[in-house]
mmCIF file of C-alpha atoms in Angstrom:
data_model
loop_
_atom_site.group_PDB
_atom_site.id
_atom_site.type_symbol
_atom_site.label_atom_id
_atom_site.label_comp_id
_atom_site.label_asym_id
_atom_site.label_seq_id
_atom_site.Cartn_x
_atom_site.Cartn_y
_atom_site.Cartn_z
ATOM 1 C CA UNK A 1 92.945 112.266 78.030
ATOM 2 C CA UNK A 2 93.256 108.808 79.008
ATOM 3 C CA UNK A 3 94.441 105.934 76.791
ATOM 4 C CA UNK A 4 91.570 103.654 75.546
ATOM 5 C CA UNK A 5 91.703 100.275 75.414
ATOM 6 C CA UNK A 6 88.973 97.576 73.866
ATOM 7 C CA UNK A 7 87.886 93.918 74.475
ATOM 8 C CA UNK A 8 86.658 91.908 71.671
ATOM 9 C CA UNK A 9 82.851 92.109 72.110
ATOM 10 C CA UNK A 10 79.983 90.103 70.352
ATOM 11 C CA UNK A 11 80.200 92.174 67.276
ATOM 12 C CA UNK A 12 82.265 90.847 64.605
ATOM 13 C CA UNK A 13 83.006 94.580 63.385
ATOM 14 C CA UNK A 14 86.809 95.939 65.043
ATOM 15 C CA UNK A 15 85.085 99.104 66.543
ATOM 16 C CA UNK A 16 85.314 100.531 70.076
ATOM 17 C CA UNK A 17 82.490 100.540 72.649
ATOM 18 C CA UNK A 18 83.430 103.944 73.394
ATOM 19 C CA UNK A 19 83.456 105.762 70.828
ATOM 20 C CA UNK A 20 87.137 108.119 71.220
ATOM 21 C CA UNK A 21 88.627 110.691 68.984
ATOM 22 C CA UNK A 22 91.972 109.833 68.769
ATOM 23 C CA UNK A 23 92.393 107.466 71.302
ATOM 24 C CA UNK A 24 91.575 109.779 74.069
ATOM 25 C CA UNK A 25 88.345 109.601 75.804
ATOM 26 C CA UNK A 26 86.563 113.025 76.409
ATOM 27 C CA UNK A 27 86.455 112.725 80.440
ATOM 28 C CA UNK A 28 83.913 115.376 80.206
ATOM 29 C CA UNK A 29 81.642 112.843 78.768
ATOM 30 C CA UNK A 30 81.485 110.381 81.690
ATOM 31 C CA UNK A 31 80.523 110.037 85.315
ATOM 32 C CA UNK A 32 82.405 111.758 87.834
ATOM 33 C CA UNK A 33 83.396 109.561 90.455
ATOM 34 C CA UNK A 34 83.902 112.093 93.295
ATOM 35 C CA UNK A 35 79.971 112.381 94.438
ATOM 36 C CA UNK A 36 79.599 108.301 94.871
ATOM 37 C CA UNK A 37 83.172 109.074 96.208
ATOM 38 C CA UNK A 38 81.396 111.676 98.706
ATOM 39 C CA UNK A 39 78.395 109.986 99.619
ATOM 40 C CA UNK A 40 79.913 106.466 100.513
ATOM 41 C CA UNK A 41 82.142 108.626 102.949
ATOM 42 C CA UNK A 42 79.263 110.003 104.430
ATOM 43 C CA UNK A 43 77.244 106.976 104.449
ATOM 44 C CA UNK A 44 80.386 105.938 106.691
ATOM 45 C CA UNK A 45 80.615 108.585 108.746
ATOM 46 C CA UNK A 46 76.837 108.143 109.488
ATOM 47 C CA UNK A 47 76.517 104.186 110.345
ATOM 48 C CA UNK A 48 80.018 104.687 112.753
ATOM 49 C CA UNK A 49 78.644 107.957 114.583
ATOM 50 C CA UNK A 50 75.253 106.257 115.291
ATOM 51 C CA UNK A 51 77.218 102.681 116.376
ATOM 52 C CA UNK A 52 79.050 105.012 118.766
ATOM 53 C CA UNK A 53 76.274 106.803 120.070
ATOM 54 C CA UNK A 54 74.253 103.548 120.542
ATOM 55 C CA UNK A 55 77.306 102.129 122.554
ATOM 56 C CA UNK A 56 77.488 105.012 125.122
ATOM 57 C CA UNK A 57 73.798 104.922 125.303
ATOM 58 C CA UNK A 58 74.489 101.453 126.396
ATOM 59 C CA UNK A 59 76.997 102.676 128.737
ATOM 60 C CA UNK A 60 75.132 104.880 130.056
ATOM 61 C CA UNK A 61 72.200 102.834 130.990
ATOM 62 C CA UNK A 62 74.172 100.160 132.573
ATOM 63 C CA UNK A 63 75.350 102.439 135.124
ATOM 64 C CA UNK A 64 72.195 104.746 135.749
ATOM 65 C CA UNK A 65 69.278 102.904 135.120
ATOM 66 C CA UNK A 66 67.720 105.432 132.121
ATOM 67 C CA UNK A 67 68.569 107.431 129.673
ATOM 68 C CA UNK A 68 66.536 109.957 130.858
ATOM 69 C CA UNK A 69 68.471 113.603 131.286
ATOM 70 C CA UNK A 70 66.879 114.543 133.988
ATOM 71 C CA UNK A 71 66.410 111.360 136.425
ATOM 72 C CA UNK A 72 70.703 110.914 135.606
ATOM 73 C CA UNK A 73 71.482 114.017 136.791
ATOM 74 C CA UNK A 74 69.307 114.013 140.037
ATOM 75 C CA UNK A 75 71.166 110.645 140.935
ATOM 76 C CA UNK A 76 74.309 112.351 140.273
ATOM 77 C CA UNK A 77 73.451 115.349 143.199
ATOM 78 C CA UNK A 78 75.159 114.954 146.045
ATOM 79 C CA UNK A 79 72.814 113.728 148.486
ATOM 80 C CA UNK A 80 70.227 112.777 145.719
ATOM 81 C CA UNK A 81 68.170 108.616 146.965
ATOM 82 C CA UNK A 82 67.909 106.068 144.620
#
């Protein structure tokens, strides 16, 4: 376990917050870390994918006009009139 160690707090009583058996806290007791760990990763991954993807979109529309699919690749034909 880990090694606990206390603040003075507003009580005038000498007794831990966290209540520990032998100086040791029960990690079983207390919030795992790796889910927020987890989700801020993939609240990451998220916002840069979709900055990336708005930046080629940009890209993309500079040079063709649209973002439509279809009117990008008929300009791309070879012989295809703006």
């Amino acid at each position: 376990g880990a090694t606990v160690h206390s603040e003075s707090g507003s009580s005038s009583e000498e007794v831990s917050p966290v209540k520990v058996k032998n100086n040791t806290i029960d990690k079983d007791k207390y919030a795992n870390p790796l889910p927020h760990v987890l989700m801020l990763t993939a609240i990451v991954v998220g916002v840069s994918t979709l900055g990336l993807a708005l930046a080629i979109s940009q890209k993309i529309f500079k040079s063709f006009g649209t973002l439509e699919e279809d009117e990008i690749l008929n300009k791309l034909r070879p012989g295809s009139h703006d």
